[in-house]
Short mmCIF file of C-alpha atoms in Angstrom, two decimals:
data_model
loop_
_atom_site.label_atom_id
_atom_site.label_comp_id
_atom_site.label_asym_id
_atom_site.label_seq_id
_atom_site.Cartn_x
_atom_site.Cartn_y
_atom_site.Cartn_z
CA UNK W 13 10.15 -46.42 9.53
CA UNK W 14 9.91 -42.95 8.03
CA UNK W 15 10.20 -40.10 10.52
CA UNK W 16 9.03 -36.55 9.90
CA UNK W 17 9.97 -33.52 12.02
CA UNK W 18 7.33 -30.83 12.57
CA UNK W 19 8.51 -27.52 14.01
CA UNK W 20 5.63 -25.43 15.40
CA UNK W 21 5.21 -23.50 18.65
CA UNK W 22 1.40 -23.48 18.76
CA UNK W 23 0.28 -26.66 20.67
CA UNK W 24 -3.11 -27.16 18.92
CA UNK W 25 -1.37 -26.99 15.52
CA UNK W 26 1.18 -29.58 16.72
CA UNK W 27 -1.67 -31.81 17.86
CA UNK W 28 -3.44 -31.45 14.52
CA UNK W 29 -0.35 -32.40 12.50
CA UNK W 30 0.24 -35.39 14.80
CA UNK W 31 -3.37 -36.48 14.20
CA UNK W 32 -3.06 -36.04 10.42
CA UNK W 33 0.16 -38.06 10.24
CA UNK W 34 -1.10 -40.81 12.59
CA UNK W 35 -4.61 -41.08 11.09
CA UNK W 36 -3.85 -40.69 7.41
CA UNK W 37 -0.30 -41.91 6.86
CA UNK W 38 2.03 -44.63 8.07
CA UNK W 39 4.79 -42.19 9.03
CA UNK W 40 6.07 -41.20 12.46
CA UNK W 41 5.98 -37.57 13.56
CA UNK W 42 8.28 -35.94 16.07
CA UNK W 43 7.77 -32.31 17.04
CA UNK W 44 9.90 -29.37 18.14
CA UNK W 45 8.84 -25.96 19.42
CA UNK W 46 11.86 -23.91 18.39
CA UNK W 47 14.53 -23.80 15.74
CA UNK W 48 17.26 -24.74 18.25
CA UNK W 49 15.29 -27.78 19.38
CA UNK W 50 14.75 -28.78 15.75
CA UNK W 51 18.47 -28.64 14.98
CA UNK W 52 19.24 -30.93 17.92
CA UNK W 53 16.59 -33.40 16.76
CA UNK W 54 17.88 -33.29 13.19
CA UNK W 55 21.37 -34.25 14.43
CA UNK W 56 20.21 -37.17 16.59
CA UNK W 57 17.46 -38.64 14.37
CA UNK W 58 17.28 -39.94 10.86
CA UNK W 59 14.64 -37.65 9.35
CA UNK W 60 12.99 -38.01 5.94
CA UNK W 61 11.04 -34.76 5.92
CA UNK W 62 10.84 -31.37 7.66
CA UNK W 63 7.56 -29.52 8.07
CA UNK W 64 8.34 -26.03 9.32
CA UNK W 65 6.06 -23.25 10.44
CA UNK W 66 7.11 -19.92 8.92
CA UNK W 67 6.63 -18.04 12.17
CA UNK W 68 8.77 -19.50 14.97
CA UNK W 69 9.80 -17.98 18.31
CA UNK W 70 13.57 -18.00 17.68
CA UNK W 71 13.80 -18.03 13.86
CA UNK W 72 11.73 -18.21 10.69
CA UNK W 73 10.85 -21.32 8.68
CA UNK W 74 12.93 -20.40 5.64
CA UNK W 75 16.24 -19.87 7.43
CA UNK W 76 15.59 -22.93 9.59
CA UNK W 77 15.02 -24.92 6.37
CA UNK W 78 18.47 -23.83 5.17
CA UNK W 79 20.12 -24.91 8.41
CA UNK W 80 18.29 -28.26 8.67
CA UNK W 81 19.07 -29.11 5.06
CA UNK W 82 22.73 -28.33 5.76
CA UNK W 83 22.66 -30.88 8.59
CA UNK W 84 20.83 -33.47 6.53
CA UNK W 85 19.00 -32.77 3.25
CA UNK W 86 15.37 -33.92 3.25
CA UNK W 87 11.97 -33.03 1.82
CA UNK W 88 11.04 -29.63 3.25
CA UNK W 89 7.54 -28.21 3.57
CA UNK W 90 6.96 -24.68 4.84
CA UNK W 91 3.60 -24.00 6.49
CA UNK W 92 2.27 -20.49 6.98
CA UNK W 93 -0.80 -18.62 8.14
CA UNK W 94 0.59 -15.60 6.27
CA UNK W 95 -0.64 -16.69 2.84
CA UNK W 96 0.75 -13.45 1.40
CA UNK W 97 4.26 -14.30 2.61
CA UNK W 98 4.36 -17.42 0.47
CA UNK W 99 6.42 -17.06 -2.69
CA UNK W 100 6.56 -20.51 -4.23
CA UNK W 101 10.06 -21.48 -5.36
CA UNK W 102 11.64 -24.69 -6.56
CA UNK W 103 13.47 -25.47 -3.34
CA UNK W 104 10.68 -26.15 -0.86
CA UNK W 105 7.01 -27.10 -0.82
CA UNK W 106 4.57 -24.62 0.65
CA UNK W 107 1.27 -25.10 2.47
CA UNK W 108 -1.12 -22.39 3.67
CA UNK W 109 -3.06 -22.56 6.91
CA UNK W 110 -5.80 -23.62 7.49
CA UNK W 111 -4.43 -27.04 6.47
CA UNK W 112 -6.57 -29.58 4.70
CA UNK W 113 -5.70 -32.99 6.26
CA UNK W 114 -6.22 -34.98 3.05
CA UNK W 115 -4.11 -32.53 1.07
CA UNK W 116 -1.29 -32.65 3.64
CA UNK W 117 -1.31 -36.47 3.65
CA UNK W 118 -1.33 -36.56 -0.15
CA UNK W 119 1.60 -34.13 -0.39
CA UNK W 120 3.60 -36.09 2.18
CA UNK W 121 2.99 -39.40 0.44
CA UNK W 122 3.81 -37.92 -2.92
CA UNK W 123 7.01 -36.24 -1.70
CA UNK W 124 8.28 -39.22 0.29
CA UNK W 125 7.54 -41.97 -2.21
CA UNK W 126 8.55 -39.89 -5.23
CA UNK W 127 12.16 -39.73 -4.03
CA UNK B 6 7.23 31.20 32.29
CA UNK B 7 10.38 32.73 30.84
CA UNK B 8 11.43 29.37 29.57
CA UNK B 9 8.16 28.94 27.77
CA UNK B 10 8.50 32.43 26.34
CA UNK B 11 11.94 31.65 24.93
CA UNK B 12 10.77 28.27 23.74
CA UNK B 13 8.20 29.98 21.55
CA UNK B 14 10.93 32.23 20.13
CA UNK B 15 13.36 29.41 19.42
CA UNK B 16 12.73 26.71 16.88
CA UNK B 17 12.52 22.95 17.57
CA UNK B 18 15.38 20.70 16.61
CA UNK B 19 12.89 17.90 15.94
CA UNK B 20 11.47 17.37 12.52
CA UNK B 21 8.97 14.56 12.21
CA UNK B 22 9.05 14.34 8.42
CA UNK B 23 10.92 11.30 7.08
CA UNK B 24 13.85 11.87 4.72
CA UNK B 25 11.94 10.75 1.60
CA UNK B 26 9.15 13.25 2.28
CA UNK B 27 11.72 16.02 2.92
CA UNK B 28 13.41 15.24 -0.36
CA UNK B 29 10.14 15.38 -2.29
CA UNK B 30 9.29 18.70 -0.61
CA UNK B 31 12.77 20.07 -1.42
CA UNK B 32 12.31 19.21 -5.08
CA UNK B 33 8.91 20.95 -5.16
CA UNK B 34 10.29 24.09 -3.49
CA UNK B 35 13.18 24.18 -5.93
CA UNK B 36 10.76 23.83 -8.85
CA UNK B 37 8.72 26.72 -7.49
CA UNK B 38 11.80 28.89 -7.00
CA UNK B 39 13.06 28.18 -10.54
CA UNK B 40 9.61 28.92 -11.98
CA UNK B 41 8.92 32.12 -10.00
CA UNK B 42 12.18 33.46 -8.52
CA UNK B 43 13.19 35.14 -11.80
CA UNK B 44 10.21 37.51 -11.41
CA UNK B 45 11.83 38.92 -8.28
CA UNK B 46 15.16 39.30 -10.08
CA UNK B 47 13.49 41.00 -13.05
CA UNK B 48 11.45 43.30 -10.77
CA UNK B 49 14.57 44.43 -8.91
CA UNK B 50 16.47 44.96 -12.18
CA UNK B 51 13.68 47.22 -13.49
CA UNK B 52 13.71 49.25 -10.27
CA UNK B 53 17.51 49.50 -10.44
CA UNK B 54 17.17 50.90 -13.98
CA UNK B 55 14.44 53.30 -12.81
CA UNK B 56 16.62 54.49 -9.92
CA UNK B 57 19.46 55.06 -12.37
CA UNK B 58 17.25 57.00 -14.75
CA UNK B 59 16.05 59.17 -11.88
CA UNK B 60 19.61 59.75 -10.71
CA UNK B 61 18.65 58.39 -7.31
CA UNK B 62 21.57 57.96 -4.87
CA UNK B 63 23.05 55.48 -4.37
CA UNK B 64 22.31 53.84 -7.74
CA UNK B 65 25.05 51.24 -7.09
CA UNK B 66 23.11 50.20 -3.98
CA UNK B 67 20.10 49.24 -6.09
CA UNK B 68 22.42 47.34 -8.44
CA UNK B 69 23.84 45.48 -5.46
CA UNK B 70 20.32 44.50 -4.35
CA UNK B 71 19.56 43.10 -7.80
CA UNK B 72 22.86 41.21 -7.79
CA UNK B 73 22.04 39.65 -4.42
CA UNK B 74 18.62 38.46 -5.51
CA UNK B 75 20.11 37.15 -8.75
CA UNK B 76 22.73 35.22 -6.70
CA UNK B 77 19.93 33.78 -4.54
CA UNK B 78 18.11 32.72 -7.68
CA UNK B 79 21.20 31.08 -9.17
CA UNK B 80 22.00 29.25 -5.91
CA UNK B 81 18.40 28.03 -5.71
CA UNK B 82 18.74 26.53 -9.19
CA UNK B 83 21.69 24.36 -8.09
CA UNK B 84 20.55 20.78 -7.61
CA UNK B 85 20.60 19.48 -4.05
CA UNK B 86 22.07 22.61 -2.40
CA UNK B 87 19.04 23.52 -0.32
CA UNK B 88 20.97 24.21 2.88
CA UNK B 89 23.46 26.46 1.11
CA UNK B 90 20.63 28.30 -0.58
CA UNK B 91 18.75 28.74 2.70
CA UNK B 92 21.73 30.20 4.54
CA UNK B 93 22.70 32.40 1.58
CA UNK B 94 19.11 33.65 1.37
CA UNK B 95 19.05 34.62 5.03
CA UNK B 96 22.38 36.47 4.73
CA UNK B 97 21.47 38.23 1.47
CA UNK B 98 18.01 39.22 2.63
CA UNK B 99 19.49 40.66 5.81
CA UNK B 100 22.04 42.75 3.88
CA UNK B 101 19.25 43.69 1.52
CA UNK B 102 17.32 45.23 4.38
CA UNK B 103 20.37 47.14 5.61
CA UNK B 104 21.11 48.71 2.25
CA UNK B 105 17.89 50.56 1.75
CA UNK B 106 16.27 52.52 4.53
CA UNK B 107 12.63 51.65 5.17
CA UNK B 108 13.03 48.28 3.45
CA UNK B 109 13.56 46.76 6.90
CA UNK B 110 9.95 45.96 7.81
CA UNK B 111 9.23 44.23 4.52
CA UNK B 112 12.60 42.44 4.55
CA UNK B 113 11.78 41.18 8.03
CA UNK B 114 8.59 39.74 6.59
CA UNK B 115 10.50 37.88 3.88
CA UNK B 116 12.25 35.71 6.53
CA UNK B 117 8.99 33.79 6.93
CA UNK B 118 9.92 31.99 3.70
CA UNK B 119 13.37 30.56 4.65
CA UNK B 120 12.06 29.95 8.18
CA UNK B 121 9.24 27.76 6.86
CA UNK B 122 11.43 26.00 4.30
CA UNK B 123 14.05 25.29 6.97
CA UNK B 124 11.33 23.78 9.14
CA UNK B 125 10.23 21.53 6.31
CA UNK B 126 13.51 20.38 4.86
CA UNK B 127 16.07 20.30 7.65
CA UNK B 128 16.37 18.23 10.79
CA UNK B 129 18.30 18.42 14.02
CA UNK B 130 21.10 20.95 14.44
CA UNK B 131 20.89 22.25 10.85
CA UNK B 132 17.22 23.01 11.33
CA UNK B 133 17.96 24.87 14.54
CA UNK B 134 20.79 26.91 12.94
CA UNK B 135 18.71 27.86 9.88
CA UNK B 136 15.66 28.85 11.86
CA UNK B 137 17.63 30.72 14.53
CA UNK B 138 19.41 32.65 11.78
CA UNK B 139 16.02 33.57 10.33
CA UNK B 140 14.75 34.79 13.69
CA UNK B 141 17.87 36.89 14.35
CA UNK B 142 17.64 38.27 10.83
CA UNK B 143 13.97 39.02 11.34
CA UNK B 144 14.52 41.02 14.54
CA UNK B 145 17.72 42.54 13.14
CA UNK B 146 16.20 43.91 9.99
CA UNK B 147 13.08 45.04 11.81
CA UNK B 148 15.06 47.02 14.40
CA UNK B 149 17.86 48.21 12.08
CA UNK B 150 15.56 48.95 9.15
CA UNK B 151 12.62 50.47 10.95
CA UNK B 152 13.95 52.28 13.99
CA UNK B 153 16.37 54.71 12.22
CA UNK B 154 13.62 55.52 9.72
CA UNK B 155 11.26 56.42 12.52
CA UNK B 156 13.71 59.16 13.53
CA UNK B 157 14.38 60.45 10.03
CA UNK B 158 11.11 59.78 8.23
CA UNK B 159 12.44 60.94 4.91
CA UNK B 160 9.72 61.43 2.35
CA UNK B 161 9.60 58.00 0.70
CA UNK B 162 10.28 57.83 -3.00
CA UNK B 163 8.27 55.57 -5.25
CA UNK B 164 11.25 53.33 -6.05
CA UNK B 165 11.61 52.35 -2.39
CA UNK B 166 7.87 51.82 -2.07
CA UNK B 167 7.93 49.69 -5.23
CA UNK B 168 10.69 47.59 -3.66
CA UNK B 169 8.52 47.12 -0.60
CA UNK B 170 5.54 46.07 -2.68
CA UNK B 171 7.62 43.70 -4.85
CA UNK B 172 9.13 41.93 -1.85
CA UNK B 173 5.84 41.76 0.03
CA UNK B 174 3.91 40.34 -2.93
CA UNK B 175 6.60 37.76 -3.60
CA UNK B 176 6.74 36.74 0.06
CA UNK B 177 2.98 36.29 0.28
CA UNK B 178 2.94 34.25 -2.93
CA UNK B 179 5.76 32.05 -1.70
CA UNK B 180 4.12 31.60 1.70
CA UNK B 181 0.86 30.62 0.04
CA UNK B 182 2.69 28.01 -2.00
CA UNK B 183 4.47 26.72 1.11
CA UNK B 184 1.32 26.36 3.19
CA UNK B 185 -0.32 24.51 0.30
CA UNK B 186 2.73 22.27 0.00
CA UNK B 187 2.68 21.57 3.74
CA UNK B 188 -0.93 20.40 3.54
CA UNK B 189 -0.16 18.20 0.52
CA UNK B 190 2.93 16.65 2.11
CA UNK B 191 1.07 16.05 5.31
CA UNK B 192 -1.87 14.28 3.73
CA UNK B 193 0.40 12.23 1.49
CA UNK B 194 2.54 11.25 4.45
CA UNK B 195 -0.49 10.34 6.55
CA UNK B 196 -1.97 8.29 3.68
CA UNK B 197 1.20 6.25 3.15
CA UNK B 198 1.60 5.77 6.91
CA UNK B 199 -2.00 4.56 7.24
CA UNK B 200 -1.59 2.27 4.24
CA UNK B 201 1.54 0.69 5.67
CA UNK B 202 0.03 0.35 9.12
CA UNK B 203 -3.24 -1.15 7.86
CA UNK B 204 -1.28 -3.59 5.72
CA UNK B 205 0.69 -4.75 8.75
CA UNK B 206 -2.48 -4.85 10.82
CA UNK B 207 -4.27 -7.00 8.23
CA UNK B 208 -1.34 -9.40 7.95
CA UNK B 209 -1.37 -9.81 11.73
CA UNK B 210 -5.15 -10.19 11.92
CA UNK B 211 -5.17 -12.77 9.14
CA UNK B 212 -2.45 -14.72 10.92
CA UNK B 213 -4.35 -14.57 14.20
CA UNK B 214 -7.62 -15.65 12.56
CA UNK B 215 -6.10 -18.44 10.49
CA UNK B 216 -4.28 -20.01 13.43
CA UNK B 217 -7.48 -21.06 15.28
CA UNK B 218 -9.20 -21.77 11.94
CA UNK B 219 -6.40 -24.24 11.21
CA UNK B 220 -7.35 -26.26 14.30
CA UNK B 221 -11.11 -25.92 13.86
CA UNK B 222 -11.17 -26.91 10.20
CA UNK B 223 -8.36 -29.47 10.46
CA UNK B 224 -9.86 -31.44 13.34
CA UNK B 225 -13.39 -31.18 11.92
CA UNK B 226 -12.16 -32.59 8.61
CA UNK B 227 -10.31 -35.40 10.39
CA UNK B 228 -13.54 -36.33 12.19
CA UNK B 229 -15.40 -36.22 8.88
CA UNK B 230 -13.81 -39.44 7.56
CA UNK B 231 -15.88 -42.03 5.72
CA UNK B 232 -14.88 -44.76 8.16
CA UNK B 233 -15.79 -42.58 11.16
CA UNK B 234 -18.21 -43.63 13.89
CA UNK B 235 -20.46 -40.53 13.80
CA UNK B 236 -24.21 -40.96 13.33
CA UNK B 237 -26.12 -38.96 10.74
CA UNK B 238 -27.04 -36.08 13.03
CA UNK B 239 -23.46 -35.69 14.25
CA UNK B 240 -22.28 -35.74 10.63
CA UNK B 241 -24.72 -32.92 9.84
CA UNK B 242 -23.37 -30.83 12.74
CA UNK B 243 -19.85 -31.47 11.56
CA UNK B 244 -20.70 -30.32 8.04
CA UNK B 245 -22.04 -27.09 9.51
CA UNK B 246 -18.75 -26.51 11.36
CA UNK B 247 -16.72 -27.17 8.22
CA UNK B 248 -18.94 -25.02 5.96
CA UNK B 249 -18.94 -22.07 8.32
CA UNK B 250 -15.22 -22.45 8.93
CA UNK B 251 -14.55 -22.39 5.19
CA UNK B 252 -16.78 -19.35 4.88
CA UNK B 253 -14.83 -17.54 7.60
CA UNK B 254 -11.57 -18.48 5.90
CA UNK B 255 -12.87 -17.06 2.61
CA UNK B 256 -13.75 -13.79 4.35
CA UNK B 257 -10.24 -13.49 5.79
CA UNK B 258 -8.73 -14.10 2.34
CA UNK B 259 -11.07 -11.59 0.69
CA UNK B 260 -10.21 -8.88 3.23
CA UNK B 261 -6.51 -9.47 2.71
CA UNK B 262 -6.80 -9.50 -1.09
CA UNK B 263 -8.83 -6.31 -1.03
CA UNK B 264 -6.25 -4.59 1.17
CA UNK B 265 -3.34 -5.78 -0.97
CA UNK B 266 -5.08 -4.65 -4.16
CA UNK B 267 -5.79 -1.25 -2.63
CA UNK B 268 -2.16 -0.78 -1.61
CA UNK B 269 -0.73 -2.16 -4.85
CA UNK B 270 1.00 -5.03 -3.02
CA UNK B 271 -0.55 -7.79 -5.11
CA UNK B 272 1.84 -9.05 -7.77
CA UNK B 273 0.60 -11.09 -10.76
CA UNK B 274 2.41 -14.19 -11.97
CA UNK B 275 1.47 -14.17 -15.64
CA UNK B 276 1.67 -17.09 -17.98
CA UNK B 277 -0.20 -18.49 -20.98
CA UNK B 278 -3.75 -19.11 -19.74
CA UNK B 279 -6.49 -21.22 -21.33
CA UNK B 280 -9.70 -19.26 -20.68
CA UNK B 281 -12.04 -22.01 -21.90
CA UNK B 282 -10.57 -24.64 -19.58
CA UNK B 283 -10.76 -22.16 -16.72
CA UNK B 284 -14.44 -21.35 -17.35
CA UNK B 285 -15.44 -25.00 -17.74
CA UNK B 286 -13.80 -25.97 -14.48
CA UNK B 287 -15.42 -23.06 -12.63
CA UNK B 288 -18.84 -24.10 -13.96
CA UNK B 289 -18.22 -27.62 -12.65
CA UNK B 290 -16.91 -26.39 -9.34
CA UNK B 291 -19.85 -24.05 -8.65
CA UNK B 292 -22.49 -26.61 -9.69
CA UNK B 293 -23.20 -27.81 -6.11
CA UNK B 294 -23.95 -24.25 -4.96
CA UNK B 295 -26.55 -23.63 -7.68
CA UNK B 296 -30.27 -23.91 -6.78
CA UNK B 297 -32.45 -26.71 -8.17
CA UNK B 298 -34.29 -24.36 -10.56
CA UNK B 299 -31.09 -22.91 -12.05
CA UNK B 300 -29.05 -24.31 -14.93
CA UNK B 301 -25.34 -23.37 -14.92
CA UNK B 302 -23.49 -23.94 -18.19
CA UNK B 303 -20.31 -22.85 -19.94
CA UNK B 304 -20.50 -21.98 -23.65
CA UNK B 305 -16.98 -21.70 -25.00
CA UNK B 306 -15.92 -20.28 -28.34
CA UNK B 307 -13.61 -22.55 -30.30
CA UNK B 308 -10.10 -21.47 -31.32
CA UNK B 309 -9.70 -19.04 -28.43
CA UNK B 310 -6.03 -17.99 -28.08
CA UNK B 311 -4.12 -18.36 -24.82
CA UNK B 312 -3.99 -15.04 -22.97
CA UNK B 313 -1.22 -13.61 -20.79
CA UNK B 314 -2.70 -13.78 -17.30
CA UNK B 315 -2.21 -14.96 -13.74
CA UNK B 316 -4.27 -18.15 -13.84
CA UNK B 317 -5.05 -18.22 -10.11
CA UNK B 318 -6.09 -14.57 -10.01
CA UNK B 319 -8.16 -14.63 -13.23
CA UNK B 320 -9.87 -17.73 -11.93
CA UNK B 321 -10.63 -15.89 -8.69
CA UNK B 322 -12.16 -12.97 -10.64
CA UNK B 323 -14.38 -15.20 -12.80
CA UNK B 324 -15.36 -17.37 -9.82
CA UNK B 325 -16.36 -14.25 -7.85
CA UNK B 326 -18.64 -13.10 -10.68
CA UNK B 327 -20.17 -16.58 -11.04
CA UNK B 328 -20.67 -16.83 -7.26
CA UNK B 329 -22.36 -13.43 -7.38
CA UNK B 330 -24.70 -14.64 -10.16
CA UNK B 331 -25.48 -17.80 -8.18
CA UNK B 332 -26.32 -15.70 -5.12
CA UNK B 333 -28.86 -13.53 -6.92
CA UNK B 334 -30.46 -16.07 -9.28
CA UNK B 335 -33.31 -18.17 -7.92
CA UNK B 336 -34.50 -19.69 -11.18
CA UNK B 337 -33.52 -19.76 -14.84
CA UNK B 338 -30.01 -19.90 -16.25
CA UNK B 339 -26.48 -18.80 -15.52
CA UNK B 340 -24.25 -18.97 -18.59
CA UNK B 341 -20.49 -18.45 -18.77
CA UNK B 342 -19.63 -17.49 -22.35
CA UNK B 343 -16.25 -16.90 -23.93
CA UNK B 344 -15.47 -15.20 -27.23
CA UNK B 345 -12.71 -13.32 -28.98
CA UNK B 346 -13.16 -9.62 -29.78
CA UNK B 347 -10.12 -8.29 -31.67
CA UNK B 348 -7.19 -8.05 -29.27
CA UNK B 349 -9.39 -9.05 -26.34
CA UNK B 350 -10.92 -12.21 -24.98
CA UNK B 351 -14.32 -11.72 -23.39
CA UNK B 352 -15.75 -13.83 -20.59
CA UNK B 353 -19.43 -12.99 -20.08
CA UNK B 354 -21.38 -14.23 -17.07
CA UNK B 355 -25.11 -13.90 -17.86
CA UNK B 356 -27.83 -14.64 -15.34
CA UNK B 357 -31.61 -14.46 -15.18
CA UNK B 358 -31.55 -13.17 -11.61
CA UNK B 359 -32.87 -10.10 -9.82
CA UNK B 360 -30.94 -7.60 -11.99
CA UNK B 361 -29.62 -4.19 -10.95
CA UNK B 362 -31.32 -0.81 -11.49
CA UNK B 363 -29.29 1.60 -13.63
CA UNK B 364 -28.75 4.05 -10.80
CA UNK B 365 -27.18 1.31 -8.68
CA UNK B 366 -24.99 -0.24 -11.35
CA UNK B 367 -21.99 1.97 -10.52
CA UNK B 368 -22.30 1.07 -6.83
CA UNK B 369 -21.96 -2.71 -7.12
CA UNK B 370 -18.20 -2.58 -7.70
CA UNK B 371 -17.53 -0.50 -4.60
CA UNK B 372 -15.99 -2.41 -1.68
CA UNK B 373 -18.32 -3.30 1.19
CA UNK B 374 -21.42 -2.36 -0.82
CA UNK B 375 -24.23 -4.89 -0.92
CA UNK B 376 -27.48 -4.05 -2.66
CA UNK B 377 -29.31 -6.83 -0.88
CA UNK B 378 -28.68 -6.66 2.84
CA UNK B 379 -30.06 -10.13 3.42
CA UNK B 380 -27.23 -11.78 1.51
CA UNK B 381 -24.21 -13.28 3.23
CA UNK B 382 -20.73 -11.85 2.85
CA UNK B 383 -19.13 -8.43 3.24
CA UNK B 384 -19.47 -7.18 -0.34
CA UNK B 385 -15.89 -7.57 -1.55
CA UNK B 386 -16.33 -10.12 -4.34
CA UNK B 387 -17.07 -7.74 -7.23
CA UNK B 388 -14.55 -5.16 -6.04
CA UNK B 389 -11.81 -7.81 -5.95
CA UNK B 390 -12.84 -9.15 -9.37
CA UNK B 391 -12.72 -5.68 -10.94
CA UNK B 392 -9.37 -4.78 -9.34
CA UNK B 393 -7.83 -8.10 -10.44
CA UNK B 394 -9.03 -7.71 -14.03
CA UNK B 395 -7.81 -4.08 -14.14
CA UNK B 396 -4.43 -5.19 -12.82
CA UNK B 397 -4.22 -7.37 -15.93
CA UNK B 398 -5.01 -4.34 -18.14
CA UNK B 399 -8.62 -5.44 -18.70
CA UNK B 400 -12.01 -4.23 -17.52
CA UNK B 401 -15.45 -5.49 -16.48
CA UNK B 402 -18.60 -4.18 -18.18
CA UNK B 403 -22.06 -4.51 -16.71
CA UNK B 404 -25.44 -4.54 -18.47
CA UNK B 405 -28.51 -5.25 -16.41
CA UNK B 406 -32.29 -4.93 -16.29
CA UNK B 407 -34.16 -5.19 -12.99
CA UNK B 408 -36.02 -8.53 -12.75
CA UNK B 409 -34.56 -9.61 -16.13
CA UNK B 410 -31.00 -10.44 -15.11
CA UNK B 411 -27.45 -9.14 -15.43
CA UNK B 412 -24.46 -9.73 -17.68
CA UNK B 413 -20.97 -9.07 -16.36
CA UNK B 414 -18.41 -9.09 -19.18
CA UNK B 415 -14.71 -9.43 -18.42
CA UNK B 416 -12.56 -8.02 -21.23
CA UNK B 417 -9.02 -9.34 -21.01
CA UNK B 418 -6.24 -8.23 -23.36
CA UNK B 419 -4.67 -11.22 -25.12
CA UNK B 420 -1.22 -9.67 -24.73
CA UNK B 421 -0.44 -7.67 -21.62
CA UNK B 422 -0.69 -3.95 -22.36
CA UNK B 423 1.98 -1.69 -20.87
#
């Protein structure tokens, strides 16, 4: 069973990602609201991918990505509603809000089976 | 009441100008002083010579005055020593006034200059010291220079009067320059502040608008699955939600792009770009939006070289022009044509739509201008296209005839210029 962690503090966005993952993929999604919560989950679960919102209450998606990958390296996708803040690099995948469910599912499948 | 009276006499320690603005102002003042200060030195030297020729006593006094102004000039030419120059100026001007009777009133006037410069360039304690020194010097030279003269009232000689005129003219010139500079600095400062603030505001607004759009569009698209249980009418409603949501999202992106182009924050990621492939795919992509009576085609020139461009941004510019043509063409043809013209590649978008009168052709590229009020949108498409193409070192040309149609031609340099 492949588990993905989604870190996002906005409940409707959490609900949407849960729906996308449940409806369109065969993966399991667990969610966290803050960076601290995410780090705890990353230590206690075997995670295959991190989807991180750029704008979090206690940290930002990029520095959280660094910390989570230090705990356990996995596919990392940064999601942002600040399209202008996205500077694509080689390290992580980037997605802009509003998310397209099919596109998200496709990216997840591609990233997780391509490993 | 007394406190308020003294407050008006004493300067503020606060200076609201940021350091960068102060530095720019300091450089401008120094430039002015280097360009014009020598006139004062020369004027005083001539008067010194005239006093000597006339045998006026004390001739050495006039020489000393010239030496002081020359020292002020030399100090002003030293890079980055504004504070030293200011304090030296106050001291020298004060002594200046004491040396020659009846120079006091005019010398007092000259303290307006260091007072104003101090207010512009210094902050905190240094500002207070410089401006207080100017005020003391002002009252000092006025009382010391004017009061004894009132008692003696010697018949003035023309050398002294010439000194007065020279100093007064120079002070007024300098003050005029300073007030002009203050206005310039202020408007520049306000413009950059507003730019920064509006940029932050737009980033926040876009974030706030995209967050609910994420839920609206995401859930609507999840409902819109082929294996869903919605009937035809419900499907139609859902399509409306998705279409309008996408439209709103486009508006948010356009507003942000326009703001980032206006503030120079948009950075191109240039690479080799195949213009023909780009135009063909845009023609395919826009096909569904075209009316039944309109034929949209791409006519590509063969052997077109790759051009240095940001693929995403050039695509956005061409797509905006095509979307504009689609909007204003009810029947006939829309053709996207590519060709090479020397060091440029041209992408022409020709339509058989409503066309634009000559008087209005310059207006269409202005942001928020729409010639047809009944059309959707906020009027940013052409502005964004033009700004994006210009950022690449290219340009957009427009030829149009009312009721005949329009041709927008993008001229892109093959190699990036500059």
